[in-house]
mmCIF file of C-alpha atoms in Angstrom:
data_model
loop_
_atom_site.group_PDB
_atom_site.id
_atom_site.type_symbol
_atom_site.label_atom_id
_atom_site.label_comp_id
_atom_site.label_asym_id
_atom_site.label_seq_id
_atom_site.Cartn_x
_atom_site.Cartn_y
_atom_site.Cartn_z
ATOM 1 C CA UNK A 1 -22.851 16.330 0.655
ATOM 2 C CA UNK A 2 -20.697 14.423 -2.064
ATOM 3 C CA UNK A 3 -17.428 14.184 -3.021
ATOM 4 C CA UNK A 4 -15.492 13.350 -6.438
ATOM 5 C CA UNK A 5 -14.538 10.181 -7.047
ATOM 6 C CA UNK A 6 -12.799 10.899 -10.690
ATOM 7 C CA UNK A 7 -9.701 12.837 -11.160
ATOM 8 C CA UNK A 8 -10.673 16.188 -11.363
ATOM 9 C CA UNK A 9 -9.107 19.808 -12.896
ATOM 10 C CA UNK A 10 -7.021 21.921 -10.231
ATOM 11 C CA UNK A 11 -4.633 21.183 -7.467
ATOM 12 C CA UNK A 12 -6.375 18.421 -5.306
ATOM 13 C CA UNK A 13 -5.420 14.941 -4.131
ATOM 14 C CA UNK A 14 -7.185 11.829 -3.292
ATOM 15 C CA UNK A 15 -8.030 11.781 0.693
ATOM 16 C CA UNK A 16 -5.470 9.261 1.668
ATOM 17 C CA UNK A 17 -2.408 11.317 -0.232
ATOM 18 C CA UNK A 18 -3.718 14.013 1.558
ATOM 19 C CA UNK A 19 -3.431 12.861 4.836
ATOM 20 C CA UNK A 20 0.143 11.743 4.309
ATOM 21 C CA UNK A 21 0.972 15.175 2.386
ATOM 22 C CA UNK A 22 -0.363 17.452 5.566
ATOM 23 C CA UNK A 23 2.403 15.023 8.294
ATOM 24 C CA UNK A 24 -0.567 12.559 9.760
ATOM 25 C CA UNK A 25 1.280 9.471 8.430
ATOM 26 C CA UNK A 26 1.779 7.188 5.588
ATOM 27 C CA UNK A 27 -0.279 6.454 2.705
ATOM 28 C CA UNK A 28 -0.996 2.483 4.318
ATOM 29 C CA UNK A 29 -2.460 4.427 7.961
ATOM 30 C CA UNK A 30 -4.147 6.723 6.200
ATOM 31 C CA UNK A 31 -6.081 4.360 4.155
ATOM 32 C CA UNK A 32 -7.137 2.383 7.064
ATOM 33 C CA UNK A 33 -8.067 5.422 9.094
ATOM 34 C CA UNK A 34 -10.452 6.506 6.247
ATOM 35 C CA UNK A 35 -11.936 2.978 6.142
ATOM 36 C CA UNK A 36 -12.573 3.052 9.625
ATOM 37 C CA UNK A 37 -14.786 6.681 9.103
ATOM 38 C CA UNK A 38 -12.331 8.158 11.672
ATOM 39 C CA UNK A 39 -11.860 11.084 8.907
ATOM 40 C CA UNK A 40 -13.915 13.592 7.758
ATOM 41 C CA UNK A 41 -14.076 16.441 5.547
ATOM 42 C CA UNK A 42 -15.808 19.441 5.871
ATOM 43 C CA UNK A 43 -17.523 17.813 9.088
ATOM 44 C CA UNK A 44 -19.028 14.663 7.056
ATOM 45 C CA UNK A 45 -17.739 11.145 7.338
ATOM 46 C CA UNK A 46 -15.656 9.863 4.439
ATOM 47 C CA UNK A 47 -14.737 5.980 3.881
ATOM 48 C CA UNK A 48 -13.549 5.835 0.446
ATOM 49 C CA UNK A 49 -9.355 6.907 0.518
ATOM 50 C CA UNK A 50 -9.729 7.246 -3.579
ATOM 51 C CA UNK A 51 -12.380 10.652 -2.997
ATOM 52 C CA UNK A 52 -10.453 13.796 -3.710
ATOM 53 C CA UNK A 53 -10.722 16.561 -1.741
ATOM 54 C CA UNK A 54 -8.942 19.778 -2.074
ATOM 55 C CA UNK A 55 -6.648 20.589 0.124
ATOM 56 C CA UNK A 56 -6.977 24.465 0.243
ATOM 57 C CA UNK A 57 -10.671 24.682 0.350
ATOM 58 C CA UNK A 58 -11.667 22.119 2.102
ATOM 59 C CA UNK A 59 -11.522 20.772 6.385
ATOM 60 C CA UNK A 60 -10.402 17.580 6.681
ATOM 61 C CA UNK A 61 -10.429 15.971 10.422
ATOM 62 C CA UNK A 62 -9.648 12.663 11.987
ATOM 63 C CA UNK A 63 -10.944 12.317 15.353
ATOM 64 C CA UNK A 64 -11.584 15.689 15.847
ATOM 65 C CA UNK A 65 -8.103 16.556 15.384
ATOM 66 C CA UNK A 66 -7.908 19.399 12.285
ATOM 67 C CA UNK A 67 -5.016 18.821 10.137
ATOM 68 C CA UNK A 68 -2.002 20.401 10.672
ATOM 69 C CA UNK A 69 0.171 23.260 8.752
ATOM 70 C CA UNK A 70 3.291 21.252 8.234
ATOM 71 C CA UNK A 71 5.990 22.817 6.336
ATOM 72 C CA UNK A 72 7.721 20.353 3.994
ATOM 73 C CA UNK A 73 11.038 18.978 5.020
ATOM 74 C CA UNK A 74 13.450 16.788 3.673
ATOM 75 C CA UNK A 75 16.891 15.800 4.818
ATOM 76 C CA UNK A 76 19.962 13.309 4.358
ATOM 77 C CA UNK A 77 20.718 10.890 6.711
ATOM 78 C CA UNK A 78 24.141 8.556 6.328
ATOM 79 C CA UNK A 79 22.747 5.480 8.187
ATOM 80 C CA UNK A 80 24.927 3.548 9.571
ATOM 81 C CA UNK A 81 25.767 -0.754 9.242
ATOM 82 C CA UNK A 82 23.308 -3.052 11.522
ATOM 83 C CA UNK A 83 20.837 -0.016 11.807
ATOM 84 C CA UNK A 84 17.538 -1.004 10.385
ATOM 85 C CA UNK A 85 14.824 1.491 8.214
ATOM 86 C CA UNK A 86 11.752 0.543 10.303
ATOM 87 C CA UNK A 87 10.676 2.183 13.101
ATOM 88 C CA UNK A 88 9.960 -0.771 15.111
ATOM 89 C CA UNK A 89 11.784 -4.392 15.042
ATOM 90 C CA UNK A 90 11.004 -7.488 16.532
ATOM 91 C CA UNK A 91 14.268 -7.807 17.353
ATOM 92 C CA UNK A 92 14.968 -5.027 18.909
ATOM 93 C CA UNK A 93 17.953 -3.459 17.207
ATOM 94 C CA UNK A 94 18.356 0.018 16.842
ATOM 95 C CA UNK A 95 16.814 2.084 14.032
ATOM 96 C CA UNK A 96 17.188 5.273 11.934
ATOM 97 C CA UNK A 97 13.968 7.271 13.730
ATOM 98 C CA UNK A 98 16.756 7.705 16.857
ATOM 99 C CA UNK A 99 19.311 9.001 14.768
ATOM 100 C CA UNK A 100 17.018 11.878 13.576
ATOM 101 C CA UNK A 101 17.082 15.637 15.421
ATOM 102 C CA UNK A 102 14.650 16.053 17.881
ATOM 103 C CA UNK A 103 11.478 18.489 16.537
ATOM 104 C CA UNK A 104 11.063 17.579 13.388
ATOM 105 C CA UNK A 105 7.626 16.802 12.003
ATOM 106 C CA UNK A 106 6.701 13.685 10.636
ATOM 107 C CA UNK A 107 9.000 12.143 8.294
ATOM 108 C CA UNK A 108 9.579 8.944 6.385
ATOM 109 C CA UNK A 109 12.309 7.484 4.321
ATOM 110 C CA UNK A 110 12.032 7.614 0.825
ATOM 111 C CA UNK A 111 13.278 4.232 -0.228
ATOM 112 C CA UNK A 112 14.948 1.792 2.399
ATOM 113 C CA UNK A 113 18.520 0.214 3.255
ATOM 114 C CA UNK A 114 18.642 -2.786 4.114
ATOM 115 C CA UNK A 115 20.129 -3.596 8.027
ATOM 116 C CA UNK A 116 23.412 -4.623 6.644
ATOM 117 C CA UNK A 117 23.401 -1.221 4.120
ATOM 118 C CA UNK A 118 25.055 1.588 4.397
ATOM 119 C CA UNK A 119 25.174 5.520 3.345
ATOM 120 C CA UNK A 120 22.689 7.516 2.114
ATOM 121 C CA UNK A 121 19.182 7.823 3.221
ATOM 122 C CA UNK A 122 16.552 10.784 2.059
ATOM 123 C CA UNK A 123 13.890 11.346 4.852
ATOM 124 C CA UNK A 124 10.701 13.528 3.520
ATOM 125 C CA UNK A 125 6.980 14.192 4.856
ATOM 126 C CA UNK A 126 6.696 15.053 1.067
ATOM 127 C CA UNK A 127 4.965 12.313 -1.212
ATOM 128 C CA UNK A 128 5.242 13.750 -4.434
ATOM 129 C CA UNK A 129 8.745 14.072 -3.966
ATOM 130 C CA UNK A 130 8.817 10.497 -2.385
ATOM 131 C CA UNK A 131 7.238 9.184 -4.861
ATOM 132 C CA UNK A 132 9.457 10.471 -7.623
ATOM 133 C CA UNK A 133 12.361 9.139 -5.748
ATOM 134 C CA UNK A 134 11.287 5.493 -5.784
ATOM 135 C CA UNK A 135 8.652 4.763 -8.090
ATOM 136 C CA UNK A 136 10.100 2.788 -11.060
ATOM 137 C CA UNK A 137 8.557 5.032 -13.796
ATOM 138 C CA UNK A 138 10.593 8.283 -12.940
ATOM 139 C CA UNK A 139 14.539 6.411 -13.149
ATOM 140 C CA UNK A 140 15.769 8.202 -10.503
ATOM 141 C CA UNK A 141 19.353 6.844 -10.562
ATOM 142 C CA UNK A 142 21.101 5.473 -6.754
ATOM 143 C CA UNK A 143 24.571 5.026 -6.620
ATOM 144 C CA UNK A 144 26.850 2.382 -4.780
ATOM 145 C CA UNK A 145 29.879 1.020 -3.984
ATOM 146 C CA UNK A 146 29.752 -2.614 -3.476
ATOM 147 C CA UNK A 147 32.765 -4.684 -2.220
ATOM 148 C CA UNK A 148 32.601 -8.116 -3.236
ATOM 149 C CA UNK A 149 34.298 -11.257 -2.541
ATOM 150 C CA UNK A 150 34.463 -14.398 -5.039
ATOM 151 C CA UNK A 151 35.685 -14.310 -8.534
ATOM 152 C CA UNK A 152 34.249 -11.678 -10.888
ATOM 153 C CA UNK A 153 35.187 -12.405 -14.382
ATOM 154 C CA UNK A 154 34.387 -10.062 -16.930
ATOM 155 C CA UNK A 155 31.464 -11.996 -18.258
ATOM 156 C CA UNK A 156 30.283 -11.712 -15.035
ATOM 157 C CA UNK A 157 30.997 -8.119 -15.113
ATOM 158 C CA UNK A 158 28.982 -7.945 -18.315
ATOM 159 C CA UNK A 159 25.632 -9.857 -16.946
ATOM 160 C CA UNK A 160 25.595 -6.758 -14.283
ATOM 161 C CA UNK A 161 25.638 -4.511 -17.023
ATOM 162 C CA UNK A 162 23.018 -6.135 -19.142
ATOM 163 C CA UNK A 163 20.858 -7.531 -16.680
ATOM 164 C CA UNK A 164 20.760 -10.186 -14.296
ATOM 165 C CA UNK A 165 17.915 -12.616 -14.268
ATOM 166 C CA UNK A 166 16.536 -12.703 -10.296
ATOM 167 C CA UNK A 167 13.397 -14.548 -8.899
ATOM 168 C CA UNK A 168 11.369 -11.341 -9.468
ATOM 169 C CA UNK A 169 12.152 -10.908 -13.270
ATOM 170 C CA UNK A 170 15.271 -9.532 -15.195
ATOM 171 C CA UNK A 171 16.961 -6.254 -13.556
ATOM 172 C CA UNK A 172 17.192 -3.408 -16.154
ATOM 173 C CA UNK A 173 20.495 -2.361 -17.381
ATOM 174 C CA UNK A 174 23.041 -0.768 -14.781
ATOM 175 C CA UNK A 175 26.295 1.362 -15.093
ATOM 176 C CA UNK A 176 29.138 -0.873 -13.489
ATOM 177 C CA UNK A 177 32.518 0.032 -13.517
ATOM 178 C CA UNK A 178 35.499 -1.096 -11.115
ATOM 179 C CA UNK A 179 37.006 1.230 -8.884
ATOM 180 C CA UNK A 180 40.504 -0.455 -8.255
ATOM 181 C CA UNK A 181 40.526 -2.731 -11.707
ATOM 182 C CA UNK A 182 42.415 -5.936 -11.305
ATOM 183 C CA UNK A 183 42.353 -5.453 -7.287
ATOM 184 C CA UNK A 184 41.469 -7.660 -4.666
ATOM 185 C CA UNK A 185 38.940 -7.138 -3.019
ATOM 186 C CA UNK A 186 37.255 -6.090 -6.019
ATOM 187 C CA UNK A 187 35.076 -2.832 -5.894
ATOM 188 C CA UNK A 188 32.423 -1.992 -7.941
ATOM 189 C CA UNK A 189 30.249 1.444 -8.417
ATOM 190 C CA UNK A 190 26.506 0.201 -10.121
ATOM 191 C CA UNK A 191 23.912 3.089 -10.466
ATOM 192 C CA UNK A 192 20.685 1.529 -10.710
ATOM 193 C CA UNK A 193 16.860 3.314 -11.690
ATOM 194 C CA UNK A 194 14.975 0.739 -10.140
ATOM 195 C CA UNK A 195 14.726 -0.459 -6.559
ATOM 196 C CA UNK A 196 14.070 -3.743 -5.722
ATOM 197 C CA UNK A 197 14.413 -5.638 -2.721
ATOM 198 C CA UNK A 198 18.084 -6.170 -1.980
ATOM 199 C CA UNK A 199 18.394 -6.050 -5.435
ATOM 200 C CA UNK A 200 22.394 -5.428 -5.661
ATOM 201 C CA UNK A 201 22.898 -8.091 -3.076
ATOM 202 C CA UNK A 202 21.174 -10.974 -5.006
ATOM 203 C CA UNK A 203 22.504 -9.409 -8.239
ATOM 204 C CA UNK A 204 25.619 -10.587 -6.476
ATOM 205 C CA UNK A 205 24.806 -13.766 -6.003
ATOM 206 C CA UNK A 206 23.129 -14.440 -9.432
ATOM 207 C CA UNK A 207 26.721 -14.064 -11.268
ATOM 208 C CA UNK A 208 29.001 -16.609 -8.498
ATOM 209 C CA UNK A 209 29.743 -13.472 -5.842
ATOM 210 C CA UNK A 210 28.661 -12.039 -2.608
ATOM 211 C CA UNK A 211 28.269 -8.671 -1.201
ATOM 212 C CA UNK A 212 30.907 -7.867 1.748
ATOM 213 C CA UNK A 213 30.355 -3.935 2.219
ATOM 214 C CA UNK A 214 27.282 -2.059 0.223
ATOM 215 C CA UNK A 215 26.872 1.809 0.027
ATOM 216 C CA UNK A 216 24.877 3.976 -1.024
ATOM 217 C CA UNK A 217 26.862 7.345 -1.952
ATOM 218 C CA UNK A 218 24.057 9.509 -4.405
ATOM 219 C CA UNK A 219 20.508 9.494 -5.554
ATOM 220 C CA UNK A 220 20.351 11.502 -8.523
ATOM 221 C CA UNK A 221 23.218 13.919 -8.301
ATOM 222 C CA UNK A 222 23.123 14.699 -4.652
ATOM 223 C CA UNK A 223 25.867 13.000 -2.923
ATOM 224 C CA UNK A 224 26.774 11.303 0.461
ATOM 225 C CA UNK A 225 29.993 13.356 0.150
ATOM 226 C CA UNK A 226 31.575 14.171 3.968
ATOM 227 C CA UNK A 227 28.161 13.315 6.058
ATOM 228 C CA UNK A 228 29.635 12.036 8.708
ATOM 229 C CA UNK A 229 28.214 8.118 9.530
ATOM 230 C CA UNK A 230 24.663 8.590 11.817
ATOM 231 C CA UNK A 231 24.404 12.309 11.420
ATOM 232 C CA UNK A 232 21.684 13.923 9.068
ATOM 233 C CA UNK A 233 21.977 17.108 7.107
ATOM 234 C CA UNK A 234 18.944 19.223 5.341
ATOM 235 C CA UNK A 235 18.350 19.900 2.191
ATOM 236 C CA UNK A 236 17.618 22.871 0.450
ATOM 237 C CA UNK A 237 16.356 24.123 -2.774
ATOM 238 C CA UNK A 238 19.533 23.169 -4.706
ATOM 239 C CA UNK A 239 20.078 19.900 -2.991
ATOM 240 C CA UNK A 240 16.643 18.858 -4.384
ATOM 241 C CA UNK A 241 17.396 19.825 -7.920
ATOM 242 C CA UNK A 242 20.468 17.649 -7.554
ATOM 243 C CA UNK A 243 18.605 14.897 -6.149
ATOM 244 C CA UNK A 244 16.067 14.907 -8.977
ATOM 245 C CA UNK A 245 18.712 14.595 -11.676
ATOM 246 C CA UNK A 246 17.778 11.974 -13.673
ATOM 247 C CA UNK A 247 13.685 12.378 -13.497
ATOM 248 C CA UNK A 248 11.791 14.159 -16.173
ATOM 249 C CA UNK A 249 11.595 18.133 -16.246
ATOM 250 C CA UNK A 250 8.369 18.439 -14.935
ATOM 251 C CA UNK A 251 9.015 16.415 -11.975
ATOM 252 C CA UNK A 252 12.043 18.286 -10.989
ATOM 253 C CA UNK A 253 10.024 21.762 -11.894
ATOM 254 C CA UNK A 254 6.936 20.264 -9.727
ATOM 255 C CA UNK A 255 9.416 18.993 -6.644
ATOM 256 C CA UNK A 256 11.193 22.478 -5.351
ATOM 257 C CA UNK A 257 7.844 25.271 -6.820
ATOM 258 C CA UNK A 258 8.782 26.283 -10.081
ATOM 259 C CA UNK A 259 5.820 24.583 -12.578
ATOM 260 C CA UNK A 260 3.643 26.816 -14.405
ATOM 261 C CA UNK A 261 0.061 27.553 -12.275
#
Protein backbone atom coordinates (compact mmCIF):
# COMPACT_ATOMS: atom_id res chain seq x y z
CA UNK A 1 0.00 0.00 0.00
CA UNK A 2 1.06 3.78 -0.49
CA UNK A 3 0.22 6.85 0.74
CA UNK A 4 0.33 10.62 -0.63
CA UNK A 5 3.01 12.54 0.06
CA UNK A 6 1.71 15.90 -1.90
CA UNK A 7 -1.13 17.97 -0.79
CA UNK A 8 -4.00 16.50 -2.15
CA UNK A 9 -7.95 17.66 -3.09
CA UNK A 10 -10.58 16.98 -0.16
CA UNK A 11 -10.60 17.22 3.55
CA UNK A 12 -7.38 15.31 4.73
CA UNK A 13 -4.37 16.20 6.86
CA UNK A 14 -0.84 15.19 7.05
CA UNK A 15 -0.46 12.10 9.68
CA UNK A 16 1.12 14.04 12.43
CA UNK A 17 -1.84 16.95 12.38
CA UNK A 18 -3.94 14.16 12.50
CA UNK A 19 -2.88 12.63 15.45
CA UNK A 20 -2.98 15.89 17.37
CA UNK A 21 -6.53 16.80 15.72
CA UNK A 22 -8.20 13.24 16.99
CA UNK A 23 -6.74 14.22 21.22
CA UNK A 24 -3.43 11.76 21.06
CA UNK A 25 -1.12 14.76 21.70
CA UNK A 26 0.83 17.50 20.19
CA UNK A 27 2.13 17.96 16.85
CA UNK A 28 6.15 17.47 18.43
CA UNK A 29 4.85 13.62 20.05
CA UNK A 30 3.18 12.87 17.24
CA UNK A 31 6.01 13.33 14.93
CA UNK A 32 8.27 11.26 16.95
CA UNK A 33 5.73 8.51 17.42
CA UNK A 34 5.42 8.24 13.57
CA UNK A 35 9.23 8.14 13.27
CA UNK A 36 9.43 5.48 15.60
CA UNK A 37 6.69 3.22 13.20
CA UNK A 38 4.55 3.05 16.40
CA UNK A 39 1.58 4.35 13.96
CA UNK A 40 -0.15 2.89 11.38
CA UNK A 41 -2.84 3.40 9.02
CA UNK A 42 -5.12 1.13 7.68
CA UNK A 43 -2.96 -1.71 9.49
CA UNK A 44 0.46 -0.73 7.59
CA UNK A 45 3.39 0.97 9.23
CA UNK A 46 3.88 4.65 8.44
CA UNK A 47 7.25 6.69 9.28
CA UNK A 48 6.94 9.74 7.32
CA UNK A 49 4.58 12.51 9.67
CA UNK A 50 4.31 14.69 6.17
CA UNK A 51 1.95 11.48 4.42
CA UNK A 52 -1.66 12.53 4.42
CA UNK A 53 -4.16 10.38 5.28
CA UNK A 54 -7.78 11.05 5.48
CA UNK A 55 -9.25 11.17 8.41
CA UNK A 56 -12.81 9.83 7.58
CA UNK A 57 -11.83 6.98 5.43
CA UNK A 58 -9.05 5.83 6.69
CA UNK A 59 -7.74 3.63 10.38
CA UNK A 60 -5.08 5.10 11.87
CA UNK A 61 -3.48 3.18 15.09
CA UNK A 62 -0.57 3.65 17.39
CA UNK A 63 0.24 0.69 19.32
CA UNK A 64 -2.74 -0.97 18.70
CA UNK A 65 -4.69 1.65 20.24
CA UNK A 66 -7.50 2.98 17.40
CA UNK A 67 -7.92 6.60 17.55
CA UNK A 68 -10.38 8.08 19.46
CA UNK A 69 -13.81 10.13 18.71
CA UNK A 70 -12.93 13.28 20.54
CA UNK A 71 -15.31 16.04 20.36
CA UNK A 72 -13.57 19.42 20.02
CA UNK A 73 -13.32 21.59 23.04
CA UNK A 74 -12.05 24.78 23.83
CA UNK A 75 -12.20 26.86 26.96
CA UNK A 76 -10.83 30.07 28.88
CA UNK A 77 -8.74 29.80 31.63
CA UNK A 78 -7.64 33.17 33.79
CA UNK A 79 -4.25 31.79 35.00
CA UNK A 80 -3.09 33.05 37.74
CA UNK A 81 0.70 35.00 38.78
CA UNK A 82 3.71 32.37 39.53
CA UNK A 83 1.63 29.57 37.72
CA UNK A 84 3.60 28.28 34.83
CA UNK A 85 2.08 26.98 31.06
CA UNK A 86 4.00 23.66 31.05
CA UNK A 87 2.84 20.70 32.29
CA UNK A 88 5.90 19.69 33.99
CA UNK A 89 8.75 22.03 35.70
CA UNK A 90 11.95 21.34 36.98
CA UNK A 91 11.22 23.32 39.62
CA UNK A 92 8.39 22.14 40.73
CA UNK A 93 5.92 24.99 40.88
CA UNK A 94 2.49 24.60 40.18
CA UNK A 95 0.98 24.67 36.68
CA UNK A 96 -2.20 25.42 34.67
CA UNK A 97 -3.02 21.40 33.79
CA UNK A 98 -4.27 21.40 37.81
CA UNK A 99 -6.36 24.24 37.45
CA UNK A 100 -8.37 22.54 34.62
CA UNK A 101 -11.91 20.45 35.40
CA UNK A 102 -11.48 17.02 35.80
CA UNK A 103 -12.79 14.87 32.41
CA UNK A 104 -11.85 16.77 29.87
CA UNK A 105 -10.04 15.30 26.89
CA UNK A 106 -6.81 16.28 25.85
CA UNK A 107 -6.14 19.84 25.67
CA UNK A 108 -3.33 22.29 25.12
CA UNK A 109 -2.86 25.97 25.40
CA UNK A 110 -2.96 27.91 22.47
CA UNK A 111 -0.17 30.37 23.02
CA UNK A 112 1.65 30.61 26.52
CA UNK A 113 2.01 33.12 29.61
CA UNK A 114 4.82 33.47 30.92
CA UNK A 115 5.18 32.34 35.01
CA UNK A 116 5.08 35.89 36.07
CA UNK A 117 1.81 36.56 33.45
CA UNK A 118 -1.37 36.87 34.13
CA UNK A 119 -5.15 36.59 32.64
CA UNK A 120 -6.27 34.99 29.83
CA UNK A 121 -5.41 31.64 28.56
CA UNK A 122 -7.39 29.65 25.53
CA UNK A 123 -7.02 25.80 26.03
CA UNK A 124 -8.08 23.70 22.69
CA UNK A 125 -7.49 19.95 21.40
CA UNK A 126 -8.28 21.87 18.11
CA UNK A 127 -5.17 22.73 15.81
CA UNK A 128 -6.68 24.56 13.18
CA UNK A 129 -8.10 26.77 15.57
CA UNK A 130 -4.71 26.78 17.51
CA UNK A 131 -3.00 27.50 14.88
CA UNK A 132 -4.99 30.52 13.80
CA UNK A 133 -4.62 31.84 17.24
CA UNK A 134 -0.83 32.03 17.26
CA UNK A 135 0.67 31.71 14.02
CA UNK A 136 2.02 35.15 12.93
CA UNK A 137 0.34 35.12 9.45
CA UNK A 138 -3.38 35.24 10.72
CA UNK A 139 -2.87 38.77 13.25
CA UNK A 140 -4.92 37.56 15.72
CA UNK A 141 -4.79 40.60 18.05
CA UNK A 142 -3.98 39.88 22.33
CA UNK A 143 -4.67 42.47 24.58
CA UNK A 144 -2.87 43.70 27.86
CA UNK A 145 -2.54 45.80 30.54
CA UNK A 146 0.95 46.34 31.54
CA UNK A 147 1.97 48.32 34.70
CA UNK A 148 5.25 49.73 34.45
CA UNK A 149 7.69 51.38 36.59
CA UNK A 150 10.57 53.88 35.31
CA UNK A 151 10.03 56.93 33.29
CA UNK A 152 7.96 56.65 30.10
CA UNK A 153 8.28 59.70 28.06
CA UNK A 154 6.27 60.08 25.15
CA UNK A 155 9.02 59.26 22.74
CA UNK A 156 9.19 56.31 24.51
CA UNK A 157 5.56 55.94 24.20
CA UNK A 158 5.98 56.40 20.46
CA UNK A 159 8.89 53.58 19.90
CA UNK A 160 6.02 51.08 21.39
CA UNK A 161 3.83 52.23 18.85
CA UNK A 162 6.17 52.04 15.94
CA UNK A 163 8.23 49.28 16.84
CA UNK A 164 10.82 48.42 19.15
CA UNK A 165 14.03 46.95 17.93
CA UNK A 166 14.63 43.48 20.24
CA UNK A 167 17.41 40.78 19.81
CA UNK A 168 15.02 38.80 17.56
CA UNK A 169 14.29 41.63 14.97
CA UNK A 170 11.95 44.76 15.06
CA UNK A 171 8.33 44.13 16.73
CA UNK A 172 5.52 45.17 14.31
CA UNK A 173 3.44 48.10 15.11
CA UNK A 174 1.16 47.94 18.36
CA UNK A 175 -1.91 49.97 19.65
CA UNK A 176 -0.68 51.66 23.01
CA UNK A 177 -2.62 53.93 24.83
CA UNK A 178 -2.47 54.93 28.69
CA UNK A 179 -5.11 54.05 30.90
CA UNK A 180 -4.63 56.68 33.78
CA UNK A 181 -2.55 59.44 31.52
CA UNK A 182 -0.11 61.42 33.55
CA UNK A 183 -0.48 58.75 36.57
CA UNK A 184 1.94 57.05 38.51
CA UNK A 185 2.29 54.02 38.20
CA UNK A 186 1.79 54.37 34.65
CA UNK A 187 -0.59 51.83 32.85
CA UNK A 188 -0.57 50.92 29.52
CA UNK A 189 -3.14 48.72 27.21
CA UNK A 190 -0.79 47.34 23.89
CA UNK A 191 -2.69 44.89 21.54
CA UNK A 192 -0.18 43.07 19.72
CA UNK A 193 -0.66 40.39 16.35
CA UNK A 194 2.41 38.71 16.92
CA UNK A 195 3.69 36.61 19.80
CA UNK A 196 7.02 36.47 20.68
CA UNK A 197 8.76 35.35 23.59
CA UNK A 198 8.10 37.73 26.45
CA UNK A 199 7.82 40.08 23.90
CA UNK A 200 5.94 43.01 25.99
CA UNK A 201 8.35 42.47 28.81
CA UNK A 202 11.60 43.16 26.81
CA UNK A 203 9.63 45.74 24.78
CA UNK A 204 9.78 47.25 28.23
CA UNK A 205 13.06 47.19 28.71
CA UNK A 206 14.17 48.26 25.15
CA UNK A 207 12.63 51.95 25.78
CA UNK A 208 14.36 52.58 29.78
CA UNK A 209 11.19 50.65 31.71
CA UNK A 210 10.24 47.47 33.33
CA UNK A 211 7.21 45.42 33.57
CA UNK A 212 5.65 45.32 37.30
CA UNK A 213 2.11 43.59 36.60
CA UNK A 214 1.29 42.07 32.86
CA UNK A 215 -2.24 40.88 31.74
CA UNK A 216 -3.67 39.49 29.33
CA UNK A 217 -7.52 40.65 29.16
CA UNK A 218 -8.71 39.54 25.17
CA UNK A 219 -7.58 37.64 22.16
CA UNK A 220 -9.48 38.84 19.37
CA UNK A 221 -12.69 40.19 20.80
CA UNK A 222 -13.33 37.64 23.45
CA UNK A 223 -12.57 39.03 26.75
CA UNK A 224 -11.19 38.04 30.25
CA UNK A 225 -14.18 40.07 31.54
CA UNK A 226 -15.39 38.65 35.31
CA UNK A 227 -13.44 35.06 35.08
CA UNK A 228 -12.66 34.83 38.27
CA UNK A 229 -8.48 34.30 38.80
CA UNK A 230 -7.74 30.13 38.39
CA UNK A 231 -11.19 29.21 37.24
CA UNK A 232 -11.88 28.25 33.48
CA UNK A 233 -15.03 28.85 31.52
CA UNK A 234 -16.09 27.15 27.94
CA UNK A 235 -16.59 28.50 25.00
CA UNK A 236 -19.20 28.26 22.65
CA UNK A 237 -20.04 29.01 19.14
CA UNK A 238 -20.19 32.81 19.69
CA UNK A 239 -17.24 33.00 21.97
CA UNK A 240 -15.18 31.60 19.04
CA UNK A 241 -16.40 34.11 16.53
CA UNK A 242 -15.32 36.71 19.05
CA UNK A 243 -12.09 35.19 19.56
CA UNK A 244 -11.33 35.07 15.84
CA UNK A 245 -11.94 38.79 15.35
CA UNK A 246 -9.19 40.03 13.72
CA UNK A 247 -8.26 36.79 11.36
CA UNK A 248 -9.38 36.59 7.80
CA UNK A 249 -13.08 35.45 6.89
CA UNK A 250 -12.31 32.18 5.94
CA UNK A 251 -10.55 31.34 9.02
CA UNK A 252 -13.28 32.47 11.24
CA UNK A 253 -15.93 30.63 8.68
CA UNK A 254 -13.48 27.40 8.83
CA UNK A 255 -13.02 27.64 12.95
CA UNK A 256 -16.87 27.24 14.37
CA UNK A 257 -18.47 24.95 10.71
CA UNK A 258 -19.78 27.40 8.52
CA UNK A 259 -17.27 27.22 5.13
CA UNK A 260 -18.71 26.16 1.99
CA UNK A 261 -18.22 22.00 1.39
Amino acid sequence: MTFSKSSPSGRRVQLHRALSKLGWGSRTQAWEWIRAGEVCVDGQPVTDPLTWVDLDRQRITRADEVAPVVVLTTLALHKPRGVVTTRRDERGRPNVYDLLPPGLPWVFPAGRLDAESEGLLIFTNDADLSVRLTEPEHHTPKTYHATLTGDLTPEALEQLRGGVDLADGRTRPAQVRELRPGMKPCRLEIILTEGRNRQIRRMAVAVGCRVRRLVRVAVGRYELGDLPVGACRFLGKEDLLMLLNGCSAPDRAKATGEADG
